[in-house]
Short mmCIF file of C-alpha atoms in Angstrom, two decimals:
data_model
loop_
_atom_site.label_atom_id
_atom_site.label_comp_id
_atom_site.label_asym_id
_atom_site.label_seq_id
_atom_site.Cartn_x
_atom_site.Cartn_y
_atom_site.Cartn_z
CA MET A 1 -0.27 0.20 0.17
CA SER A 2 1.81 3.11 -0.67
CA HIS A 3 0.24 6.37 1.00
CA ASN A 4 -1.46 9.95 -0.53
CA GLU A 5 -0.42 12.60 1.79
CA ASP A 6 -3.28 14.57 3.53
CA ARG A 7 -4.01 18.64 2.75
CA SER A 8 -5.12 20.57 5.65
CA SER A 9 -8.25 21.96 4.21
CA GLU A 10 -11.06 20.14 3.56
CA CYS A 11 -11.65 18.39 -0.21
CA SER A 12 -13.71 20.43 -2.79
CA ALA A 13 -17.48 18.79 -2.28
CA GLU A 14 -17.90 19.13 -6.59
CA LYS A 15 -16.46 15.87 -8.13
CA THR A 16 -14.85 16.42 -10.50
CA ASN A 17 -13.89 13.93 -14.24
CA ASP A 18 -9.78 14.02 -14.25
CA VAL A 19 -8.60 12.44 -17.93
CA GLU A 20 -5.45 11.03 -17.33
CA ALA A 21 -2.88 9.49 -20.04
CA ALA A 22 -2.95 5.40 -20.47
CA ALA A 23 0.14 4.31 -20.47
CA ALA A 24 0.37 2.68 -23.77
CA GLY A 25 -1.22 3.85 -27.40
CA ASN A 26 -1.13 7.16 -25.63
CA SER A 27 -4.88 5.84 -25.40
CA ARG A 28 -6.26 8.22 -22.57
CA GLN A 29 -9.22 6.91 -19.80
CA GLN A 30 -11.28 8.85 -17.36
CA LEU A 31 -11.11 8.95 -13.30
CA GLY A 32 -13.75 9.82 -11.65
CA THR A 33 -13.60 10.95 -8.64
CA TYR A 34 -15.65 9.44 -6.10
CA ARG A 35 -16.76 10.29 -1.87
CA VAL A 36 -16.96 7.44 0.77
CA TYR A 37 -17.88 8.57 4.26
CA VAL A 38 -17.07 6.31 6.89
CA VAL A 39 -18.48 6.38 10.19
CA THR A 40 -17.52 4.78 13.89
CA TRP A 41 -19.28 4.45 16.60
CA ASN A 42 -19.44 3.28 20.31
CA VAL A 43 -23.27 3.03 20.87
CA GLY A 44 -23.28 1.36 24.54
CA SER A 45 -26.11 -1.47 23.59
CA ARG A 46 -28.20 2.01 23.34
CA PHE A 47 -31.16 1.82 20.51
CA PRO A 48 -31.83 5.43 18.22
CA ASP A 49 -34.84 6.27 20.55
CA ASN A 50 -35.56 9.59 20.09
CA ILE A 51 -32.00 10.88 18.22
CA SER A 52 -31.77 12.84 14.75
CA LEU A 53 -28.69 11.43 12.92
CA ARG A 54 -28.53 13.90 9.93
CA GLN A 55 -25.48 16.23 11.84
CA LEU A 56 -23.91 12.15 12.39
CA LEU A 57 -24.07 12.24 8.32
CA SER A 58 -23.11 15.58 7.46
CA LEU A 59 -26.84 15.76 6.69
CA ASP A 60 -27.19 18.91 8.71
CA ASP A 61 -25.99 22.08 6.66
CA ALA A 62 -28.01 22.45 4.61
CA SER A 63 -32.28 21.79 3.77
CA ASP A 64 -33.17 18.39 1.74
CA ALA A 65 -34.45 21.26 -1.02
CA ALA A 66 -30.34 22.62 -0.86
CA ILE A 67 -28.25 19.27 -1.03
CA SER A 68 -26.78 19.10 -4.53
CA GLU A 69 -25.82 15.30 -6.08
CA LYS A 70 -22.22 15.95 -6.34
CA HIS A 71 -22.45 17.01 -2.33
CA LEU A 72 -23.97 13.87 -1.31
CA PRO A 73 -20.95 11.57 -0.49
CA ASP A 74 -20.82 8.33 -3.05
CA ILE A 75 -20.31 5.63 -0.56
CA TYR A 76 -21.73 5.92 3.44
CA ALA A 77 -20.05 2.25 5.01
CA ILE A 78 -21.29 3.30 8.81
CA GLY A 79 -19.46 1.02 11.37
CA LEU A 80 -21.23 -0.05 15.27
CA GLN A 81 -19.76 -1.21 17.97
CA GLU A 82 -21.65 -2.38 21.19
CA VAL A 83 -25.00 -2.44 19.51
CA ASN A 84 -27.20 -4.77 22.09
CA ALA A 85 -25.97 -8.31 21.41
CA GLN A 86 -28.71 -9.72 24.22
CA PRO A 87 -30.77 -12.74 22.56
CA GLN A 88 -34.49 -11.49 22.35
CA GLN A 89 -32.73 -9.13 20.52
CA GLN A 90 -30.70 -10.96 17.84
CA VAL A 91 -33.75 -13.18 17.78
CA LEU A 92 -35.77 -10.75 16.73
CA SER A 93 -33.25 -9.66 13.87
CA LEU A 94 -33.71 -12.61 11.50
CA PHE A 95 -36.87 -11.44 11.23
CA LYS A 96 -36.83 -7.58 11.43
CA GLU A 97 -33.75 -4.88 10.66
CA ASP A 98 -31.40 -3.68 13.40
CA PRO A 99 -33.54 -0.91 14.81
CA TRP A 100 -29.93 1.28 13.99
CA THR A 101 -29.29 0.50 10.21
CA HIS A 102 -33.26 0.52 9.68
CA LYS A 103 -32.61 4.05 10.95
CA ALA A 104 -30.07 4.86 8.53
CA LYS A 105 -31.47 3.66 5.83
CA GLU A 106 -35.25 5.81 6.24
CA LEU A 107 -33.54 9.08 6.21
CA LEU A 108 -31.40 8.07 3.72
CA ARG A 109 -33.72 6.37 1.57
CA SER A 110 -35.02 10.44 0.34
CA TYR A 111 -31.36 11.16 -0.88
CA ASN A 112 -31.13 8.14 -3.12
CA TYR A 113 -29.55 5.60 -1.88
CA VAL A 114 -30.33 2.32 -1.12
CA SER A 115 -28.40 0.23 1.71
CA VAL A 116 -26.71 -2.55 -0.49
CA LYS A 117 -25.27 -5.41 2.41
CA SER A 118 -24.95 -5.57 6.29
CA GLU A 119 -22.99 -7.66 8.36
CA GLN A 120 -22.86 -8.49 11.98
CA MET A 121 -21.36 -9.86 14.86
CA GLN A 122 -23.17 -9.93 18.19
CA GLY A 123 -22.81 -5.67 19.05
CA LEU A 124 -20.54 -5.26 15.48
CA LEU A 125 -22.76 -4.40 13.18
CA LEU A 126 -21.45 -2.70 9.19
CA THR A 127 -23.99 -1.33 6.71
CA MET A 128 -22.95 -0.10 3.81
CA PHE A 129 -25.48 2.56 1.49
CA VAL A 130 -24.10 2.76 -1.60
CA ARG A 131 -26.36 5.70 -4.16
CA ARG A 132 -28.77 4.25 -6.14
CA PRO A 133 -26.63 5.14 -10.05
CA HIS A 134 -23.96 3.47 -8.57
CA VAL A 135 -25.87 0.22 -7.16
CA GLU A 136 -26.14 -1.47 -10.91
CA HIS A 137 -21.73 -1.84 -10.86
CA LEU A 138 -21.83 -3.68 -7.73
CA HIS A 139 -19.73 -6.71 -7.63
CA ASP A 140 -18.55 -9.42 -5.60
CA ILE A 141 -20.10 -8.72 -2.79
CA GLU A 142 -18.79 -10.64 0.12
CA ALA A 143 -19.08 -9.48 4.01
CA GLU A 144 -16.73 -11.47 6.01
CA PHE A 145 -16.28 -11.93 10.28
CA THR A 146 -13.89 -12.70 12.51
CA ARG A 147 -14.02 -13.27 16.77
CA THR A 148 -11.32 -12.69 18.69
CA GLY A 149 -12.71 -11.88 21.99
CA PHE A 150 -12.61 -15.06 24.90
CA GLY A 151 -10.77 -17.03 22.07
CA GLY A 152 -13.13 -16.24 18.97
CA ILE A 153 -15.63 -18.04 20.76
CA TRP A 154 -18.35 -15.54 21.70
CA GLY A 155 -18.05 -12.72 19.32
CA ASN A 156 -17.53 -9.63 21.31
CA LYS A 157 -14.61 -8.41 20.29
CA GLY A 158 -13.55 -8.65 16.33
CA ALA A 159 -14.18 -7.65 13.83
CA VAL A 160 -16.98 -7.74 10.58
CA SER A 161 -16.57 -5.97 6.71
CA VAL A 162 -17.75 -5.75 3.03
CA ARG A 163 -16.03 -6.21 0.48
CA PHE A 164 -16.68 -5.35 -3.45
CA THR A 165 -15.99 -4.32 -6.40
CA MET A 166 -17.47 -0.73 -8.01
CA TYR A 167 -15.96 1.07 -10.94
CA GLY A 168 -12.92 -1.70 -11.72
CA CYS A 169 -11.61 -1.14 -8.08
CA GLY A 170 -11.56 -3.74 -4.90
CA LEU A 171 -12.88 -1.69 -2.02
CA ALA A 172 -12.74 -3.41 1.56
CA PHE A 173 -14.09 -2.11 5.11
CA VAL A 174 -13.30 -3.52 8.02
CA VAL A 175 -14.71 -2.28 10.87
CA ALA A 176 -13.04 -3.33 14.64
CA HIS A 177 -13.91 -4.00 17.96
CA LEU A 178 -10.86 -4.60 19.61
CA ALA A 179 -9.17 -5.55 23.45
CA ALA A 180 -10.19 -3.07 25.91
CA HIS A 181 -8.13 -1.52 28.61
CA ASP A 182 -4.37 0.49 28.61
CA HIS A 183 -2.22 -2.58 29.37
CA GLN A 184 -3.64 -4.59 26.32
CA LEU A 185 -1.49 -3.28 24.26
CA ASP A 186 -0.44 -7.07 23.01
CA GLU A 187 -3.86 -8.40 22.71
CA ARG A 188 -4.53 -5.50 21.17
CA ILE A 189 -1.58 -6.51 18.12
CA ASP A 190 -2.91 -9.92 18.85
CA ASP A 191 -6.26 -9.19 17.65
CA TYR A 192 -5.19 -7.76 14.43
CA LYS A 193 -3.21 -10.42 13.75
CA GLN A 194 -6.34 -13.06 14.14
CA ILE A 195 -8.33 -10.49 11.76
CA LEU A 196 -5.72 -10.65 8.81
CA GLU A 197 -5.21 -13.76 9.31
CA ASN A 198 -8.48 -15.45 9.42
CA HIS A 199 -10.00 -12.51 7.59
CA HIS A 200 -10.00 -14.55 4.25
CA TYR A 201 -12.71 -13.96 0.77
CA HIS A 202 -13.95 -15.18 -2.53
CA VAL A 203 -13.54 -14.27 -5.29
CA LYS A 204 -10.74 -13.57 -7.11
CA HIS A 205 -7.32 -11.79 -6.84
CA TYR A 206 -8.91 -10.24 -4.06
CA ARG A 207 -8.34 -13.70 -1.38
CA GLU A 208 -6.63 -10.95 1.11
CA ILE A 209 -7.77 -7.55 2.76
CA TYR A 210 -4.56 -5.96 1.77
CA ASP A 211 -5.35 -7.36 -2.04
CA HIS A 212 -8.03 -4.46 -2.37
CA ASP A 213 -7.15 -1.46 -4.51
CA TYR A 214 -8.65 0.65 -1.49
CA VAL A 215 -8.93 -0.43 2.77
CA PHE A 216 -10.86 1.64 5.22
CA TRP A 217 -10.32 -0.19 8.48
CA PHE A 218 -11.74 1.95 11.49
CA GLY A 219 -13.85 0.98 14.38
CA ASP A 220 -13.54 1.07 19.22
CA LEU A 221 -9.51 0.20 18.40
CA ASN A 222 -8.71 0.57 22.13
CA PHE A 223 -6.09 2.18 21.69
CA ARG A 224 -4.45 4.43 24.56
CA LEU A 225 -1.93 6.17 25.72
CA GLN A 226 1.47 5.18 26.76
CA GLY A 227 2.80 6.69 29.90
CA ASN A 228 1.12 6.70 33.54
CA ASP A 229 0.02 9.80 34.18
CA SER A 230 -3.61 9.77 36.02
CA SER A 231 -7.23 10.41 34.32
CA THR A 232 -7.38 13.83 36.28
CA GLU A 233 -3.42 14.84 35.10
CA VAL A 234 -4.11 13.34 31.02
CA ARG A 235 -7.71 16.33 31.17
CA GLU A 236 -6.25 19.41 33.49
CA ALA A 237 -3.29 18.36 29.54
CA LEU A 238 -6.12 18.94 27.28
CA ARG A 239 -7.77 21.90 28.78
CA ASP A 240 -4.50 23.36 27.43
CA GLU A 241 -5.15 22.74 22.99
CA SER A 242 -1.05 23.62 23.38
CA GLN A 243 -1.17 20.49 24.73
CA HIS A 244 -3.02 18.52 22.65
CA GLU A 245 -0.37 16.75 19.65
CA THR A 246 2.14 16.13 22.68
CA LEU A 247 -0.85 13.50 24.24
CA LEU A 248 -1.06 12.63 20.85
CA LYS A 249 2.52 11.63 19.96
CA ARG A 250 1.99 8.95 23.10
CA ASP A 251 -1.56 7.56 21.33
CA GLN A 252 -0.40 3.69 20.95
CA LEU A 253 -2.31 3.31 17.57
CA LEU A 254 0.65 5.40 16.61
CA HIS A 255 2.91 3.50 17.87
CA VAL A 256 2.92 0.69 16.40
CA ARG A 257 1.92 1.98 13.28
CA GLU A 258 4.50 3.80 12.70
CA HIS A 259 7.31 3.34 15.21
CA THR A 260 6.92 -0.07 16.61
CA GLN A 261 5.01 -1.18 12.70
CA GLN A 262 3.44 -4.50 14.79
CA ALA A 263 -0.01 -3.55 14.04
CA PHE A 264 -1.91 -1.18 11.59
CA GLN A 265 2.01 -0.46 9.30
CA VAL A 266 -0.03 0.02 5.54
CA MET A 267 -2.70 1.82 6.91
CA HIS A 268 -2.81 5.86 7.07
CA GLU A 269 -4.61 8.29 9.19
CA ARG A 270 -4.93 12.77 9.16
CA MET A 271 -4.15 12.67 13.21
CA PRO A 272 -7.10 13.49 15.14
CA ALA A 273 -7.49 17.50 15.88
CA PHE A 274 -10.52 16.32 18.21
CA PRO A 275 -10.67 15.92 21.72
CA PRO A 276 -10.84 11.59 22.66
CA THR A 277 -13.45 10.28 22.46
CA PHE A 278 -13.48 8.50 25.54
CA LYS A 279 -14.40 8.04 28.49
CA TYR A 280 -17.59 10.09 28.92
CA LYS A 281 -20.77 10.30 31.48
CA GLU A 282 -23.52 9.16 30.14
CA GLY A 283 -25.64 11.62 29.27
CA THR A 284 -22.57 14.28 29.05
CA SER A 285 -19.35 15.83 27.29
CA GLU A 286 -18.24 15.67 30.04
CA PHE A 287 -15.18 12.73 31.24
CA ASP A 288 -15.58 9.87 33.59
CA LEU A 289 -12.28 9.25 35.16
CA LYS A 290 -12.12 5.80 36.38
CA ARG A 291 -10.64 5.55 32.72
CA ARG A 292 -7.97 7.61 31.00
CA PRO A 293 -9.65 9.35 28.02
CA ALA A 294 -8.46 8.05 24.38
CA TRP A 295 -9.04 8.69 21.23
CA THR A 296 -10.03 4.52 20.94
CA ASP A 297 -12.52 5.46 18.00
CA ARG A 298 -10.25 5.72 14.68
CA ILE A 299 -10.83 6.08 11.16
CA MET A 300 -7.31 4.63 8.98
CA TYR A 301 -7.43 4.03 4.97
CA ALA A 302 -4.75 2.96 2.64
CA VAL A 303 -5.13 2.66 -1.69
CA GLN A 304 -3.10 0.72 -4.00
CA PRO A 305 -1.84 2.81 -6.30
CA SER A 306 -1.03 0.88 -9.19
CA ASN A 307 -4.17 -0.58 -10.20
CA ARG A 308 -4.65 -3.85 -12.67
CA GLN A 309 -5.31 -0.86 -15.19
CA ARG A 310 -1.47 -0.51 -16.41
CA GLY A 311 -0.60 3.37 -16.06
CA MET A 312 -4.03 4.14 -14.17
CA GLN A 313 -2.68 5.90 -10.87
CA LEU A 314 -5.47 5.81 -8.10
CA ALA A 315 -5.41 8.14 -5.36
CA ILE A 316 -7.50 9.03 -2.09
CA GLU A 317 -7.72 11.74 0.53
CA GLN A 318 -9.29 11.95 3.19
CA CYS A 319 -10.98 14.87 3.44
CA SER A 320 -12.78 15.63 7.51
CA TYR A 321 -11.71 13.91 10.02
CA LYS A 322 -14.44 15.67 12.56
CA SER A 323 -15.66 13.84 16.77
CA HIS A 324 -19.30 14.29 16.80
CA PRO A 325 -19.66 16.00 21.00
CA VAL A 326 -23.76 16.48 20.96
CA TYR A 327 -24.09 12.05 21.06
CA ASN A 328 -23.64 11.80 24.51
CA ILE A 329 -25.54 8.33 24.61
CA SER A 330 -22.62 6.40 25.11
CA ASP A 331 -19.88 6.53 26.68
CA HIS A 332 -18.00 7.69 23.58
CA LYS A 333 -18.31 9.66 21.13
CA PRO A 334 -19.25 8.74 17.02
CA VAL A 335 -16.39 9.50 14.58
CA THR A 336 -16.56 10.52 11.07
CA SER A 337 -14.37 10.43 8.09
CA ASP A 338 -15.00 11.92 4.67
CA PHE A 339 -12.57 11.14 1.74
CA THR A 340 -12.20 11.46 -1.77
CA ILE A 341 -11.16 8.57 -4.66
CA LYS A 342 -10.63 8.04 -7.89
CA MET A 343 -11.93 5.05 -9.93
CA TYR A 344 -12.98 4.52 -13.30
CA PRO A 345 -16.09 4.68 -14.37
CA ASN A 346 -16.24 3.10 -17.89
CA VAL A 347 -15.76 -0.10 -16.35
CA ARG A 348 -18.59 -2.49 -16.87
CA ALA A 349 -17.86 -5.73 -16.03
CA PRO A 350 -20.27 -8.47 -18.69
CA GLY A 351 -23.92 -9.13 -17.88
CA VAL A 352 -27.16 -9.68 -18.84
CA SER A 353 -29.74 -6.33 -20.61
CA PHE A 354 -33.86 -7.55 -19.91
CA SER A 355 -35.62 -6.91 -23.02
CA PRO A 356 -37.84 -3.73 -22.47
CA ILE A 357 -41.40 -4.89 -19.53
CA SER A 358 -44.73 -2.97 -20.14
CA LEU A 359 -46.92 -4.26 -17.82
CA TRP A 360 -46.97 -6.79 -14.83
CA SER A 361 -50.20 -8.50 -15.00
CA ILE A 362 -50.93 -9.99 -11.81
CA GLY A 363 -52.88 -13.40 -11.87
CA ASP A 364 -51.26 -13.93 -14.86
CA GLU A 365 -48.42 -15.96 -15.48
CA ASN A 366 -45.51 -13.38 -16.83
CA THR A 367 -42.01 -13.63 -19.09
CA VAL A 368 -39.47 -12.54 -18.76
CA GLU A 369 -37.07 -12.39 -21.71
CA TYR A 370 -33.16 -10.76 -20.80
CA HIS A 371 -30.12 -11.39 -23.25
CA LYS A 372 -26.58 -12.98 -21.91
CA GLN A 373 -23.43 -12.00 -23.00
CA ALA A 374 -21.35 -14.37 -23.58
CA GLU A 375 -18.81 -13.09 -21.64
CA PHE A 376 -20.80 -13.59 -18.45
CA GLU A 377 -20.30 -16.73 -16.52
CA GLU A 378 -24.27 -17.55 -15.27
CA GLY A 379 -23.30 -18.63 -11.76
CA PRO A 380 -25.18 -21.84 -10.43
CA HIS A 381 -27.55 -19.97 -8.02
CA ASP A 382 -28.33 -17.42 -10.23
CA TRP A 383 -31.97 -15.61 -9.53
CA ILE A 384 -33.67 -12.52 -10.28
CA GLY A 385 -35.32 -10.29 -7.91
CA ILE A 386 -38.45 -8.17 -8.17
CA TYR A 387 -38.21 -4.94 -6.27
CA PRO A 388 -40.45 -1.85 -5.75
CA VAL A 389 -39.02 1.04 -8.18
CA ASP A 390 -38.12 3.18 -4.43
CA TYR A 391 -36.52 0.46 -2.82
CA ALA A 392 -33.93 1.13 -0.20
CA SER A 393 -32.60 -2.26 0.00
CA LEU A 394 -31.72 -5.37 -2.31
CA ALA A 395 -32.86 -7.17 1.24
CA HIS A 396 -36.03 -5.91 0.58
CA TYR A 397 -37.34 -7.12 -2.87
CA SER A 398 -41.34 -8.43 -2.67
CA ALA A 399 -40.31 -10.90 -4.52
CA TYR A 400 -38.00 -13.57 -7.07
CA GLU A 401 -37.69 -16.20 -9.21
CA TYR A 402 -33.87 -19.19 -9.38
CA VAL A 403 -32.67 -18.15 -12.83
CA ASN A 404 -32.79 -21.97 -13.20
CA GLN A 405 -36.14 -23.30 -11.93
CA ALA A 406 -33.79 -25.26 -8.90
CA GLU A 407 -34.59 -25.34 -5.32
CA SER A 408 -33.67 -23.28 -2.99
CA PRO A 409 -29.43 -24.23 -2.16
CA THR A 410 -28.30 -24.27 1.02
CA SER A 411 -25.14 -22.99 2.60
CA SER A 412 -22.86 -25.18 5.22
CA ASP A 413 -20.70 -22.40 4.89
CA SER A 414 -22.79 -19.80 5.43
CA ASN A 415 -22.90 -17.51 8.62
CA ASN A 416 -26.20 -18.21 10.21
CA GLU A 417 -26.01 -15.06 12.89
CA ARG A 418 -27.58 -12.95 9.61
CA GLU A 419 -28.74 -13.93 6.08
CA TYR A 420 -29.50 -11.50 3.57
CA PHE A 421 -30.12 -10.69 0.04
CA ASP A 422 -26.94 -13.45 -1.09
CA THR A 423 -29.61 -16.37 -1.51
CA PRO A 424 -33.23 -16.37 -1.22
CA ALA A 425 -34.61 -17.96 1.65
CA PRO A 426 -36.21 -21.14 0.59
CA HIS A 427 -40.38 -21.75 0.60
CA ARG A 428 -41.33 -18.12 1.68
CA ARG A 429 -44.73 -17.57 -0.09
CA GLY A 430 -45.73 -15.80 -2.55
CA ARG A 431 -42.06 -15.18 -3.98
CA HIS A 432 -40.42 -17.87 -4.88
CA HIS A 433 -41.99 -20.45 -7.76
CA HIS A 434 -40.38 -24.04 -8.90
CA ARG A 435 -43.76 -25.68 -10.16
CA ASN A 436 -42.50 -26.25 -13.41
CA ARG A 437 -38.83 -26.59 -14.26
CA GLN A 438 -38.22 -27.22 -17.89
CA ARG A 439 -40.07 -23.69 -18.89
CA LEU A 440 -36.93 -21.89 -18.68
CA ARG A 441 -35.83 -21.13 -22.48
CA ARG A 442 -32.84 -20.73 -24.16
CA GLN A 443 -31.64 -19.84 -27.85
CA GLN A 444 -28.06 -19.24 -28.59
CA GLU A 445 -26.70 -16.13 -30.79
CA THR A 446 -23.85 -15.13 -32.40
CA ASN A 447 -22.89 -12.70 -28.86
CA GLY A 448 -23.78 -14.53 -25.97
CA GLU A 449 -27.80 -16.15 -25.35
CA GLN A 450 -30.95 -14.53 -25.26
CA VAL A 451 -33.19 -16.69 -22.59
CA ARG A 452 -36.61 -16.50 -21.32
CA ILE A 453 -38.21 -17.22 -17.45
CA ASP A 454 -41.49 -17.64 -16.46
CA PHE A 455 -42.62 -16.13 -12.76
CA ALA A 456 -45.89 -18.27 -11.85
CA ASP A 457 -48.98 -16.53 -11.60
CA ASP A 458 -48.92 -16.27 -7.62
CA VAL A 459 -46.29 -13.30 -7.70
CA GLU A 460 -47.47 -10.90 -5.16
CA LEU A 461 -47.62 -7.16 -6.53
CA ARG A 462 -50.45 -4.64 -5.55
CA HIS A 463 -52.29 -3.12 -8.40
CA GLY A 464 -50.92 -0.13 -10.11
CA GLU A 465 -47.08 -0.59 -8.58
CA GLN A 466 -44.59 0.34 -10.20
CA TYR A 467 -41.61 -1.82 -10.31
CA LEU A 468 -38.34 -3.61 -11.70
CA LEU A 469 -36.24 -6.20 -12.27
CA ILE A 470 -32.44 -6.99 -10.46
CA TYR A 471 -30.48 -10.07 -11.69
CA PHE A 472 -28.45 -11.27 -9.05
CA ARG A 473 -24.84 -13.69 -9.53
CA SER A 474 -24.75 -15.87 -6.86
CA THR A 475 -22.23 -18.31 -6.49
CA GLY A 476 -23.62 -19.60 -3.40
CA SER A 477 -20.03 -19.73 -1.79
CA ARG A 478 -19.89 -17.21 1.25
CA GLY A 479 -22.90 -15.14 -0.51
CA VAL A 480 -20.52 -13.55 -2.97
CA THR A 481 -23.09 -12.06 -4.71
CA SER A 482 -22.96 -9.61 -7.58
CA LEU A 483 -25.85 -8.03 -9.94
CA SER A 484 -25.55 -8.32 -13.48
CA GLY A 485 -28.49 -6.48 -14.99
CA ILE A 486 -31.37 -3.92 -14.03
CA SER A 487 -34.42 -3.31 -15.63
CA ASN A 488 -36.79 -0.90 -17.07
CA VAL A 489 -39.68 0.08 -14.77
CA PHE A 490 -43.01 -1.28 -15.28
CA VAL A 491 -46.47 -1.06 -13.38
CA ALA A 492 -48.51 -3.92 -12.18
CA GLU A 493 -51.85 -4.46 -12.54
CA LYS A 494 -54.56 -6.59 -12.16
CA ARG A 495 -56.64 -8.69 -14.44
CA ARG A 496 -60.26 -8.60 -14.84
CA GLY A 497 -61.91 -11.09 -12.30
CA SER A 498 -58.39 -11.47 -10.34
CA PRO A 499 -58.63 -10.74 -6.06
CA TYR A 500 -56.44 -7.92 -5.06
CA ARG A 501 -53.47 -9.52 -4.12
CA THR A 502 -51.03 -7.10 -1.57
CA GLU A 503 -47.51 -7.48 -1.15
CA TYR A 504 -45.89 -9.45 1.35
CA HIS A 505 -42.36 -8.44 3.67
CA VAL A 506 -40.21 -8.91 5.51
CA ASP A 507 -38.86 -6.68 7.42
#
């Protein structure tokens, strides 16, 4: 990994396209500038009741009407620690979204974001949101988790991650919660090494965390201050802003990253210019002197500038790095960071193209037709989902059909703690239909294959509502999923004499 130097000023909010010369043949290709917004917060088992997330997500600077697309991030990564993980809450989460994910989704949906993937391990939660125009460019989405606490049995410490490929670049987002307490530095280093050793993906060229073109590593990393001064002495030093830099030089994360290089040595970070984020008395911004104040909550990044495309230099800039003292429901303050990254907007992976659909007839069989490019490799568990036109999560489809018309697959490899849209759940009423396995019809063509697939007559859609289709390529290996095609928008209408059907939700 190579470091792109931080700048003291914030990045321009305007997104631009920079034309870079390619090395071979003097050809030219556009590098697009995209924004990534990262959040980390130890929420102390609290729920998001009666609080607004607008400031946390940098949406409070202007009215909704005044916020233009160029001022909005392209990607949100929200990483939380100590999410309520009581047994009854975990049971509920099997059928309903985590309250934090739901609250963020409901806020972001009005800004045209889609929740594309979440991963939870006990109290660790990572949710990824992407602006709707970019969703169809997401490929090889995969989540992973590593337990480190109590010998890896309980999972109270460790990491969860989501990786995907977007516009020809591999991005990995890792949120971690490492061992606590001042004297546990060696345990934090061991946690880091365990995460690296056990985090393995199932995507070609991107098997490990640091194989990715961009890596964002954040969370309650629990690094404290070196030295033996008391909590009171640290608090007094913090009252003098000129002492902040001196205190930060004693930061354990800085020490292991730059000096001993025992952990995170390939990651980079603008040094915090905000007060310590731990430990506070809940409900206040007053330090709880039971622990020495420390910058436990951090956001780091790395870039591989020499991407798979010769002569094209990727780059990243950490534009802002802030804490948010106004939030006081836990003993930590949340931290956010805004980045700009370079990607290739004209890179498109092979996929499928749906034929136009003018109308979906409720109560009848409906035939969907699509063209599969010759270079596109159909996965063993590919499926097509029907989504409301205003869908805010890839997990909330209205109906689906497997491309091969087979039974729902099972995977002993899957993370049973939380299954999302990777492979639809088996035998849900009104969602999966495979009565006639010979319905799939294929016709070979010179540049690919024309495929027709029937959806049964009991697909439950709402009369007069608009929908679209999304083709998912799913390998069945740890839920690696790609979006490989999106149809036009169409209207569902019930035929005369048919019963009124309501849409079936699993929230």
